[in-house]
């Protein structure tokens, strides 16, 4: 089974950071339940890690696995587009967008 | 955080720029440096940090959005900026935000530049940076579709930099000269301090200028200032690059090489004098300046001759005709000749070449023959700037200097004030050589029109030139001009007939 591995870069414990993490986990739980991992990196605490991957914008999601690597920036509030951009399977099965 | 003094400045160390800026950039603030492609923005940003390290011991952080750090290290190595070494010493840090692989990320939802900000803060803290350069903001706009977010985020960065207390330079693109300040409206968030670099074609020649559009609450010089990008010195703003407060004036006199001319000038030239010799060709300008050189050499002084429009060989041949063996003088090591055609380089580059020769050779006397050749390739304003810049160097070093000018340049319509007249106004001595008509024959005449702070002979004297050189005779009377040799003659020389010798 394909395992999904994500790095989520955020800047501080802000509403935007929390929204991005919640949205990412929501998508994974819906589309790749049980077969994913998310590591959250606070660029404010670990600027070296942001430097290492040349991250400018926050939030930024880096899909490490499966290859190829992908990046998406933003808080992922548009689930449909976020699922496509992250290359998650079965994204057409997502429930209709909540308002 | 702004200091309590509203006009506290951080000198950039960029050649000449701080004179235009009256001290430097506003401290602890962000300054926008805007220009078209190839206007020297990146170099300005690099030099701001490099000169900070070399001149003021201030570490710096370079945030690059366009070129990679590797490119920048390589591109500026020729200027003698050992960036890699400085990085090793923690005096320079890059935040490489250039577009790399995997960077073409789609945006889904709201974002900010929190990571970039964190990286910049981190680099500033690690190096103790006092200077930060961001180059160039336009590059980041091309990577994100949402311009208003980018603008807002850049504003955040600019204000964070001010909170950190660093002085920063942010570069941005202009789509074309003389049209707005920047593309993408970048100026909207750092409008306090704006500098524009221009790179335009003028009369078929590339001309670079720098203009300070505004510094909040801080005075600065206005208008466009010429600068050049020198392979060794980087950005050099001419003519102000080498202006230094004038020191004392020399009271020592040196000989012109012609006893009679010395007399006319009140006992020779002051050692720090600038002498302008003007006259049409054939009146003895070159001869007079070569006599001036040979007198210097005879006194054991080093002499530098800069000729335009004449090769060293031609000069030596002409001099031999007057019995001057310049080749032997050159071989003695006391004489150096710099020759070149005006078209070879811009006036700024000629200036730098000359300044370098002056610094290396350290002459006591200098001849430039002839300034008018430069008129073919530069505007009167540029030539004037060139002379001002040169004078600043020469006076400071107390180099006795003879400049020659002929009225044959195409910029000199008869009877109007021209650049020669303006330059004459800056010179200490203006020696006019002219053709005169007297009873149906054409003769040569000499007069000394001004000799600052020194009594001098105001008569018009006849000059003859023979194999022994120039002989200055008695005052001429009852003469009239046949060839409108010199500019402003009518104004400056109204009563020739009545003028009496001493």
Coordinates of C-alpha atoms in Angstrom, one line a residue:
Chain A
X1 CA 0.0 0.0 0.0
X2 CA 1.3 3.5 -0.9
X3 CA 2.3 5.5 2.1
X4 CA 1.9 9.3 2.1
X5 CA 4.4 11.4 3.9
X6 CA 4.1 15.2 4.3
X7 CA 6.0 18.0 5.8
X8 CA 3.9 21.0 6.7
X9 CA 5.8 24.2 7.2
X10 CA 4.0 26.8 9.2
X11 CA 5.0 30.1 10.9
X12 CA 3.9 30.1 14.5
X13 CA 0.8 28.7 16.1
X14 CA -1.6 31.0 14.2
X15 CA -5.1 30.4 13.0
X16 CA -3.7 29.9 9.5
X17 CA -1.2 27.3 10.7
X18 CA -3.9 25.4 12.6
X19 CA -6.3 25.6 9.6
X20 CA -3.6 24.2 7.3
X21 CA -2.8 21.3 9.5
X22 CA -6.5 20.6 10.1
X23 CA -7.3 20.7 6.4
X24 CA -4.3 18.5 5.5
X25 CA -5.3 15.9 8.1
X26 CA -9.0 16.1 7.0
X27 CA -8.0 15.3 3.4
X28 CA -5.7 12.5 4.4
X29 CA -8.3 10.9 6.7
X30 CA -10.8 11.1 3.9
X31 CA -8.7 9.9 1.1
X32 CA -5.7 7.9 2.4
X33 CA -6.8 6.9 6.0
X34 CA -4.2 5.2 8.1
X35 CA -1.5 5.3 5.5
X36 CA -0.1 8.8 6.0
X37 CA 2.1 10.8 8.2
X38 CA 2.4 14.5 8.7
X39 CA 5.3 16.3 10.3
X40 CA 4.6 19.9 11.2
X41 CA 7.6 22.3 11.2
X42 CA 7.4 25.7 12.7
X43 CA 9.7 27.9 10.5
X44 CA 10.0 30.3 13.4
X45 CA 11.5 27.7 15.6
X46 CA 13.4 25.8 12.9
X47 CA 14.5 28.4 10.3
X48 CA 17.3 26.1 9.3
X49 CA 14.9 23.5 8.1
X50 CA 13.0 26.1 6.1
X51 CA 16.3 27.2 4.6
X52 CA 17.2 23.7 3.8
X53 CA 14.2 23.3 1.6
X54 CA 14.1 26.9 0.4
X55 CA 10.6 27.4 1.8
X56 CA 9.4 31.0 1.5
X57 CA 5.7 30.9 1.9
X58 CA 3.8 29.5 4.9
X59 CA 1.9 27.3 5.1
X60 CA 3.8 25.1 2.6
X61 CA 3.1 21.4 2.3
X62 CA 5.8 19.2 0.9
X63 CA 4.8 15.7 -0.2
X64 CA 7.9 13.7 0.4
X65 CA 6.3 10.3 -0.5
X66 CA 5.3 8.9 -2.8
X67 CA 7.6 10.4 -5.4
X68 CA 7.6 12.8 -7.2
X69 CA 7.9 15.4 -4.6
X70 CA 5.1 18.0 -4.7
X71 CA 4.6 21.3 -3.1
X72 CA 1.5 23.3 -2.3
X73 CA 1.3 26.6 -0.5
X74 CA -1.6 28.1 1.3
X75 CA -4.0 27.0 4.0
X76 CA -5.6 24.3 1.8
X77 CA -9.0 25.7 2.4
X78 CA -10.2 24.6 -1.0
X79 CA -10.2 20.9 -0.4
X80 CA -10.9 19.8 -4.0
X81 CA -8.1 21.8 -5.4
X82 CA -5.8 20.9 -2.5
X83 CA -6.4 17.2 -3.0
X84 CA -5.6 17.5 -6.7
X85 CA -2.5 19.6 -6.1
X86 CA -1.2 17.1 -3.5
X87 CA -1.9 14.2 -5.8
X88 CA -4.3 12.4 -3.4
X89 CA -6.3 9.5 -4.9
X90 CA -10.1 9.4 -5.2
X91 CA -10.4 13.1 -4.6
X92 CA -13.7 13.0 -6.5
X93 CA -15.1 11.2 -3.4
X94 CA -14.6 14.1 -1.2
X95 CA -17.8 15.3 0.5
X96 CA -19.2 18.6 -0.9
X97 CA -17.4 21.7 0.4
X98 CA -18.6 22.9 3.7
X99 CA -19.1 26.6 4.0
Chain B
X1 CA 13.5 50.9 15.1
X2 CA 14.3 54.4 14.0
X3 CA 16.9 56.2 16.1
X4 CA 15.9 59.3 17.9
X5 CA 17.8 61.4 15.4
X6 CA 15.6 61.5 12.3
X7 CA 18.4 61.9 9.9
X8 CA 20.9 59.4 11.2
X9 CA 22.7 57.9 8.2
X10 CA 24.5 54.7 7.3
X11 CA 27.2 55.4 4.8
X12 CA 27.0 52.9 2.0
X13 CA 30.7 53.1 1.2
X14 CA 29.8 53.0 -2.4
X15 CA 32.2 55.3 -4.3
X16 CA 30.7 58.8 -4.4
X17 CA 27.2 57.8 -3.5
X18 CA 27.3 59.0 0.1
X19 CA 28.2 62.5 -1.2
X20 CA 25.0 62.5 -3.2
X21 CA 23.1 61.1 -0.3
X22 CA 24.7 63.6 2.1
X23 CA 26.0 60.9 4.4
X24 CA 24.3 57.7 3.4
X25 CA 21.1 55.8 3.6
X26 CA 18.6 56.6 6.3
X27 CA 19.6 54.4 9.2
X28 CA 17.4 51.5 10.4
X29 CA 15.1 51.9 7.4
X30 CA 14.5 50.3 4.1
X31 CA 15.4 52.0 0.9
X32 CA 14.0 51.0 -2.4
X33 CA 16.6 50.9 -5.3
X34 CA 14.7 50.7 -8.5
X35 CA 16.0 50.4 -12.0
X36 CA 15.6 48.7 -15.4
X37 CA 17.3 45.5 -16.3
X38 CA 21.1 46.0 -16.3
X39 CA 21.0 49.3 -14.4
X40 CA 23.2 48.0 -11.6
X41 CA 20.6 47.2 -8.9
X42 CA 22.2 43.9 -7.9
X43 CA 25.6 45.4 -7.8
X44 CA 24.3 48.3 -5.6
X45 CA 22.8 45.7 -3.2
X46 CA 26.0 43.6 -3.2
X47 CA 28.2 46.6 -2.7
X48 CA 26.0 48.0 0.1
X49 CA 26.8 44.8 2.1
X50 CA 30.4 44.4 0.9
X51 CA 31.5 47.9 1.7
X52 CA 29.7 47.6 5.0
X53 CA 32.0 44.7 5.8
X54 CA 35.2 46.1 4.5
X55 CA 34.8 49.8 5.5
X56 CA 32.7 49.6 8.6
X57 CA 32.9 46.1 10.0
X58 CA 29.2 45.6 9.7
X59 CA 28.0 42.1 8.8
X60 CA 25.2 41.7 6.3
X61 CA 22.5 39.4 5.0
X62 CA 21.8 39.0 1.3
X63 CA 18.3 37.8 0.4
X64 CA 18.3 36.8 -3.3
X65 CA 15.1 36.1 -5.2
X66 CA 16.5 36.1 -8.6
X67 CA 20.1 34.9 -9.0
X68 CA 21.3 32.0 -7.0
X69 CA 23.8 32.6 -4.2
X70 CA 26.4 30.7 -6.3
X71 CA 25.9 33.1 -9.2
X72 CA 26.3 36.1 -7.0
X73 CA 29.5 34.8 -5.3
X74 CA 31.0 34.2 -8.7
X75 CA 29.8 37.4 -10.4
X76 CA 31.3 39.7 -7.8
X77 CA 34.6 37.9 -7.2
X78 CA 36.3 40.1 -9.8
X79 CA 35.5 43.1 -7.7
X80 CA 37.5 41.6 -4.9
X81 CA 34.6 40.7 -2.7
X82 CA 35.5 37.4 -1.1
X83 CA 31.9 36.5 -0.2
X84 CA 32.7 32.9 0.5
X85 CA 35.4 33.8 3.0
X86 CA 33.0 36.3 4.7
X87 CA 30.4 33.5 4.9
X88 CA 32.9 31.4 6.7
X89 CA 33.6 34.2 9.1
X90 CA 29.9 34.7 9.7
X91 CA 30.0 38.2 8.4
X92 CA 27.9 37.5 5.3
X93 CA 24.9 35.2 5.1
X94 CA 22.7 34.4 2.1
X95 CA 19.1 33.7 2.3
X96 CA 18.7 32.0 -1.1
X97 CA 15.1 32.5 -2.1
X98 CA 15.9 32.1 -5.8
X99 CA 13.5 30.1 -7.8
X100 CA 14.6 26.5 -7.6
X101 CA 13.2 23.1 -8.4
X102 CA 9.9 22.3 -6.8
X103 CA 9.3 25.9 -6.2
X104 CA 6.6 26.2 -8.7
X105 CA 4.0 25.5 -6.1
X106 CA 0.3 26.1 -6.7
X107 CA -1.3 28.2 -4.0
X108 CA -4.5 26.9 -2.4
X109 CA -5.9 29.3 0.1
X110 CA -4.3 32.0 2.0
X111 CA -0.6 32.2 2.7
X112 CA 2.1 34.5 3.9
X113 CA 5.9 34.8 3.8
X114 CA 6.4 33.6 7.4
X115 CA 9.1 31.1 6.5
X116 CA 11.0 33.7 4.5
X117 CA 10.7 36.1 7.4
X118 CA 11.9 33.5 9.8
X119 CA 14.9 32.7 7.6
X120 CA 15.8 36.4 7.3
X121 CA 15.5 36.9 11.1
X122 CA 17.6 33.8 11.7
X123 CA 20.3 35.0 9.4
X124 CA 20.3 38.5 10.9
X125 CA 20.6 37.1 14.4
X126 CA 23.3 34.6 13.5
X127 CA 25.6 37.2 11.8
X128 CA 24.7 40.2 13.9
X129 CA 23.9 41.8 10.6
X130 CA 23.4 45.6 10.5
X131 CA 22.7 45.6 6.8
X132 CA 20.3 43.6 4.7
X133 CA 19.9 43.5 0.9
X134 CA 16.9 42.0 -0.9
X135 CA 17.3 41.5 -4.6
X136 CA 15.0 41.8 -6.4
X137 CA 11.4 42.1 -5.4
X138 CA 10.1 41.8 -9.0
X139 CA 11.4 38.2 -9.2
X140 CA 9.1 37.1 -6.4
X141 CA 6.0 38.6 -8.0
X142 CA 6.5 36.4 -11.1
X143 CA 6.2 33.3 -8.9
X144 CA 3.0 34.1 -7.1
X145 CA -0.2 34.9 -8.8
X146 CA -1.7 36.9 -6.0
X147 CA 0.1 40.3 -6.2
X148 CA -1.8 41.9 -3.4
X149 CA -0.7 39.2 -1.0
X150 CA 2.9 39.5 -2.2
X151 CA 2.8 43.3 -1.7
X152 CA 1.4 42.9 1.7
X153 CA 3.9 40.3 2.7
X154 CA 6.8 42.4 1.4
X155 CA 5.5 45.2 3.5
X156 CA 5.6 42.8 6.5
X157 CA 9.2 42.0 5.6
X158 CA 10.2 45.7 5.3
X159 CA 8.7 46.5 8.6
X160 CA 10.2 43.5 10.3
X161 CA 13.6 44.6 9.0
X162 CA 13.0 48.0 10.6
X163 CA 12.0 46.4 13.8
X164 CA 15.2 44.4 13.7
X165 CA 17.0 47.8 13.5
X166 CA 18.9 46.9 10.3
X167 CA 19.3 49.2 7.4
X168 CA 18.2 47.6 4.2
X169 CA 18.3 48.0 0.5
X170 CA 15.4 46.5 -1.5
X171 CA 15.8 46.4 -5.3
X172 CA 12.9 46.4 -7.7
X173 CA 12.4 46.5 -11.5
X174 CA 11.2 49.3 -13.6
X175 CA 9.7 48.4 -16.9
X176 CA 11.2 51.3 -18.6
X177 CA 13.1 54.6 -18.0
X178 CA 11.1 57.6 -17.0
X179 CA 7.8 55.8 -16.4
X180 CA 6.7 55.3 -12.8
X181 CA 8.9 54.0 -10.1
X182 CA 8.5 50.2 -10.3
X183 CA 6.6 47.4 -11.8
X184 CA 4.0 45.8 -9.5
X185 CA 3.6 49.0 -7.5
X186 CA 6.4 48.0 -5.1
X187 CA 7.0 51.6 -4.2
X188 CA 3.7 51.6 -2.3
X189 CA 5.2 50.0 0.7
X190 CA 8.6 51.5 0.9
X191 CA 7.8 55.0 -0.4
X192 CA 9.8 56.6 2.3
X193 CA 13.2 56.2 0.6
X194 CA 13.5 55.7 -3.1
X195 CA 16.6 55.7 -5.3
X196 CA 16.4 55.2 -9.1
X197 CA 19.2 53.9 -11.2
X198 CA 19.0 54.6 -14.9
X199 CA 20.8 53.2 -17.9
X200 CA 20.0 55.2 -21.0
X201 CA 21.5 55.7 -24.4
X202 CA 22.5 59.3 -24.9
X203 CA 24.1 60.4 -28.1
X204 CA 24.9 56.8 -29.0
X205 CA 26.6 56.2 -25.7
X206 CA 25.4 54.4 -22.6
X207 CA 24.9 56.7 -19.7
X208 CA 24.2 55.6 -16.2
X209 CA 22.8 57.8 -13.6
X210 CA 21.6 57.6 -10.0
X211 CA 18.9 59.8 -8.6
X212 CA 17.6 60.0 -5.0
X213 CA 13.9 60.5 -5.5
X214 CA 13.2 60.8 -1.8
X215 CA 14.5 60.2 1.7
X216 CA 12.0 60.7 4.4
X217 CA 12.9 63.7 6.5
X218 CA 16.4 63.7 5.3
X219 CA 18.1 66.1 2.9
X220 CA 20.0 64.8 -0.1
X221 CA 21.3 66.1 -3.4
X222 CA 18.8 66.2 -6.2
X223 CA 19.0 65.4 -9.9
X224 CA 20.7 62.6 -11.8
X225 CA 24.3 61.9 -11.1
X226 CA 26.5 60.1 -13.6
X227 CA 28.0 56.9 -12.5
X228 CA 30.0 54.1 -14.0
X229 CA 30.5 50.5 -13.2
X230 CA 34.2 49.9 -13.0
X231 CA 35.6 46.4 -13.2
X232 CA 37.7 47.1 -10.1
X233 CA 36.0 49.8 -8.1
X234 CA 32.4 48.8 -8.8
X235 CA 29.9 51.6 -8.8
X236 CA 31.6 55.0 -9.0
X237 CA 29.4 58.1 -8.9
X238 CA 31.2 60.8 -10.9
X239 CA 32.1 63.6 -10.3
X240 CA 31.4 63.6 -6.6
X241 CA 33.3 60.4 -5.9
X242 CA 36.5 62.1 -4.9
X243 CA 35.5 65.4 -3.6
X244 CA 37.2 66.1 -0.3
X245 CA 37.1 69.2 1.7
X246 CA 39.7 71.5 0.2
X247 CA 42.7 71.9 2.4
X248 CA 45.2 74.7 2.4
X249 CA 46.1 76.5 -0.8
X250 CA 49.7 76.3 -1.9
X251 CA 51.7 79.5 -1.9
X252 CA 54.6 77.8 -3.7
X253 CA 55.3 78.9 -7.3
X254 CA 56.5 76.6 -10.1
X255 CA 57.7 77.6 -13.5
X256 CA 55.7 77.3 -16.6
X257 CA 58.8 76.6 -18.6
X258 CA 58.7 80.0 -20.1
X259 CA 60.1 82.9 -18.2
X260 CA 58.0 85.5 -19.8
X261 CA 54.9 83.5 -19.2
X262 CA 55.9 83.1 -15.6
X263 CA 56.1 86.9 -15.4
X264 CA 52.7 87.4 -17.0
X265 CA 51.2 85.0 -14.4
X266 CA 52.8 86.9 -11.5
X267 CA 55.8 84.7 -10.9
X268 CA 54.9 81.3 -12.2
X269 CA 52.0 79.0 -11.4
X270 CA 50.9 78.1 -7.9
X271 CA 51.8 74.5 -7.3
X272 CA 48.2 73.5 -6.9
X273 CA 47.0 75.5 -9.8
X274 CA 44.8 74.3 -12.7
X275 CA 45.8 76.1 -15.9
X276 CA 43.6 76.2 -18.9
X277 CA 45.2 77.0 -22.2
X278 CA 42.7 77.7 -25.0
X279 CA 43.2 78.6 -28.6
X280 CA 42.7 77.3 -32.1
X281 CA 45.1 74.8 -33.5
X282 CA 48.5 76.1 -34.4
X283 CA 48.7 78.8 -31.7
X284 CA 51.0 76.8 -29.5
X285 CA 48.9 75.0 -26.9
X286 CA 50.8 71.7 -27.2
X287 CA 54.1 73.5 -27.3
X288 CA 53.3 75.5 -24.2
X289 CA 52.2 72.4 -22.3
X290 CA 55.3 70.4 -23.4
X291 CA 57.5 73.2 -22.2
X292 CA 55.7 73.1 -18.9
X293 CA 56.5 69.4 -18.7
X294 CA 60.1 69.7 -19.7
X295 CA 60.6 72.4 -17.0
X296 CA 59.1 70.0 -14.5
X297 CA 61.3 67.1 -15.6
X298 CA 64.4 69.4 -15.4
X299 CA 63.4 70.1 -11.8
X300 CA 63.3 66.3 -11.2
X301 CA 59.5 66.3 -11.0
X302 CA 57.4 63.4 -12.3
X303 CA 55.1 64.4 -15.2
X304 CA 52.1 62.8 -16.7
X305 CA 50.9 63.6 -20.1
X306 CA 47.4 62.5 -21.2
X307 CA 46.7 63.0 -24.9
X308 CA 43.5 62.4 -26.8
X309 CA 43.6 62.1 -30.6
X310 CA 47.3 61.6 -30.7
X311 CA 49.4 58.5 -30.2
X312 CA 52.5 58.5 -28.1
X313 CA 54.6 58.3 -31.2
X314 CA 53.0 61.3 -32.9
X315 CA 53.5 63.2 -29.7
X316 CA 57.2 62.3 -29.5
X317 CA 57.7 63.2 -33.2
X318 CA 56.1 66.6 -32.7
X319 CA 58.1 67.2 -29.6
X320 CA 61.3 66.3 -31.4
X321 CA 60.5 69.0 -33.9
X322 CA 60.7 71.5 -31.0
X323 CA 63.9 70.0 -29.7
X324 CA 62.3 68.0 -26.9
X325 CA 63.4 64.4 -26.5
X326 CA 60.4 63.0 -24.8
X327 CA 61.5 59.5 -25.4
X328 CA 64.6 60.0 -23.3
X329 CA 62.5 61.7 -20.7
X330 CA 60.1 58.7 -20.6
X331 CA 63.0 56.3 -20.3
X332 CA 64.3 58.3 -17.3
X333 CA 61.2 57.2 -15.5
X334 CA 60.0 60.7 -14.8
X335 CA 57.6 61.0 -17.7
X336 CA 54.6 58.9 -18.4
X337 CA 52.3 59.3 -21.4
X338 CA 48.7 58.1 -21.5
X339 CA 47.2 58.3 -24.9
X340 CA 43.8 57.2 -26.2
X341 CA 41.0 58.2 -28.4
X342 CA 37.9 59.7 -26.7
X343 CA 35.6 57.3 -28.5
X344 CA 37.2 54.3 -26.7
X345 CA 35.4 54.8 -23.5
X346 CA 32.9 56.9 -21.6
X347 CA 34.0 60.0 -19.8
X348 CA 33.6 58.3 -16.5
X349 CA 35.9 55.5 -17.7
X350 CA 38.4 58.0 -19.0
X351 CA 38.2 59.7 -15.6
X352 CA 38.9 56.5 -13.8
X353 CA 41.8 55.6 -16.0
X354 CA 43.3 59.0 -15.5
X355 CA 42.8 58.8 -11.8
X356 CA 44.4 55.4 -11.6
X357 CA 47.4 56.7 -13.6
X358 CA 47.6 59.7 -11.2
X359 CA 47.5 57.4 -8.2
X360 CA 50.0 54.9 -9.5
X361 CA 52.5 57.4 -11.0
X362 CA 52.0 60.2 -8.5
X363 CA 53.1 63.0 -10.8
X364 CA 53.8 66.6 -9.8
X365 CA 52.7 67.9 -13.1
X366 CA 49.9 66.8 -15.4
X367 CA 49.0 67.9 -18.9
X368 CA 45.7 66.9 -20.7
X369 CA 45.9 67.7 -24.4
X370 CA 43.2 68.3 -25.4
X371 CA 40.0 68.4 -23.4
X372 CA 38.1 69.4 -26.5
X373 CA 38.5 66.0 -28.0
X374 CA 36.2 64.7 -25.3
X375 CA 33.5 67.1 -26.5
X376 CA 33.0 64.8 -29.4
X377 CA 31.7 62.0 -27.3
X378 CA 30.1 63.7 -24.3
X379 CA 27.6 66.3 -23.4
X380 CA 28.9 69.7 -22.1
X381 CA 27.4 68.7 -18.7
X382 CA 29.4 65.5 -18.6
X383 CA 32.6 67.2 -19.7
X384 CA 32.1 69.8 -17.0
X385 CA 31.5 67.0 -14.4
X386 CA 34.6 65.3 -15.7
X387 CA 36.7 68.4 -15.1
X388 CA 35.2 69.1 -11.7
X389 CA 36.0 65.5 -10.6
X390 CA 39.5 65.8 -11.9
X391 CA 40.1 69.1 -10.2
X392 CA 39.1 67.7 -6.9
X393 CA 41.7 65.0 -7.2
X394 CA 44.4 67.3 -8.5
X395 CA 44.0 70.1 -6.0
X396 CA 44.0 67.6 -3.1
X397 CA 47.3 66.1 -4.4
X398 CA 48.7 69.5 -5.4
X399 CA 49.4 68.5 -8.9
X400 CA 50.1 71.5 -11.2
X401 CA 47.9 70.9 -14.2
X402 CA 47.6 72.3 -17.7
X403 CA 44.5 71.5 -19.6
X404 CA 44.2 72.5 -23.2
X405 CA 41.1 73.3 -25.2
X406 CA 40.4 74.4 -28.7
X407 CA 37.4 76.3 -29.9
X408 CA 37.0 74.1 -32.9
X409 CA 34.7 71.6 -31.2
X410 CA 31.3 71.4 -32.8
X411 CA 29.7 72.4 -29.6
X412 CA 31.2 75.8 -29.8
X413 CA 29.2 78.2 -32.0
X414 CA 31.1 81.4 -32.2
X415 CA 30.3 84.0 -29.6
X416 CA 28.3 81.9 -27.3
X417 CA 29.2 80.7 -23.9
X418 CA 30.4 77.1 -24.0
X419 CA 31.8 74.5 -21.7
X420 CA 35.3 75.9 -22.2
X421 CA 34.1 79.2 -20.8
X422 CA 32.6 77.4 -17.8
X423 CA 35.8 75.4 -17.3
X424 CA 37.8 78.5 -17.5
X425 CA 35.7 79.8 -14.6
X426 CA 37.0 76.9 -12.5
X427 CA 40.6 77.2 -13.5
X428 CA 43.1 79.4 -11.6
X429 CA 44.8 80.6 -14.8
X430 CA 43.3 81.0 -18.2
X431 CA 45.9 81.5 -21.0
X432 CA 44.3 82.5 -24.3
X433 CA 46.2 82.0 -27.5
X434 CA 44.7 83.6 -30.5
X435 CA 45.3 84.7 -34.0
X436 CA 45.4 88.4 -34.5
X437 CA 45.4 90.5 -37.6
X438 CA 47.7 93.5 -37.7
X439 CA 48.3 95.6 -40.8
X440 CA 47.3 92.8 -43.1
X441 CA 49.3 90.0 -41.5
X442 CA 48.2 87.3 -39.1
X443 CA 50.1 87.0 -35.9
X444 CA 49.8 85.0 -32.7
X445 CA 48.9 86.6 -29.5
X446 CA 48.8 85.5 -25.9
X447 CA 47.1 86.9 -22.9
X448 CA 46.5 85.7 -19.3
X449 CA 42.9 86.3 -18.5
X450 CA 42.7 85.3 -14.9
X451 CA 45.1 84.3 -12.3
X452 CA 43.3 83.7 -9.1
X453 CA 44.6 85.5 -6.1
X454 CA 47.6 86.8 -7.9
X455 CA 48.6 90.0 -9.6
X456 CA 49.2 89.4 -13.3
X457 CA 50.0 91.0 -16.6
X458 CA 46.8 91.8 -18.4
X459 CA 48.3 92.8 -21.7
X460 CA 47.9 91.1 -25.0
X461 CA 51.4 90.1 -26.2
X462 CA 52.7 88.9 -29.4
X463 CA 53.9 85.4 -29.7
X464 CA 56.3 83.9 -32.2
X465 CA 57.0 80.3 -32.5
X466 CA 60.3 79.1 -33.9
X467 CA 62.6 76.0 -33.4
X468 CA 63.6 77.4 -30.0
X469 CA 60.0 77.4 -28.9
X470 CA 57.6 80.1 -28.0
X471 CA 58.8 83.7 -27.6
X472 CA 56.5 86.1 -25.9
X473 CA 57.1 89.6 -27.1
X474 CA 55.8 93.1 -26.3
X475 CA 52.2 94.1 -25.8
X476 CA 50.3 94.4 -29.0
X477 CA 48.4 97.5 -29.8
X478 CA 45.8 98.4 -32.3
X479 CA 44.8 94.8 -33.1
X480 CA 41.6 93.2 -34.1
X481 CA 40.4 89.6 -34.1
X482 CA 40.4 87.8 -37.5
X483 CA 39.5 84.4 -36.4
X484 CA 37.0 84.0 -33.7
X485 CA 39.3 81.9 -31.8
X486 CA 38.0 81.9 -28.3
X487 CA 34.7 81.7 -26.7
X488 CA 33.4 84.7 -24.9
X489 CA 36.1 86.9 -26.3
X490 CA 33.8 89.9 -26.7
X491 CA 32.6 89.7 -23.1
X492 CA 35.9 89.0 -21.5
X493 CA 38.1 91.1 -23.6
X494 CA 36.2 94.2 -24.4
X495 CA 38.9 96.9 -24.6
X496 CA 42.0 95.3 -26.1
X497 CA 43.3 98.5 -27.6
X498 CA 43.4 100.3 -24.3
X499 CA 45.0 97.5 -22.3
X500 CA 48.4 98.5 -21.0
X501 CA 51.2 96.3 -19.9
X502 CA 52.6 96.7 -16.4

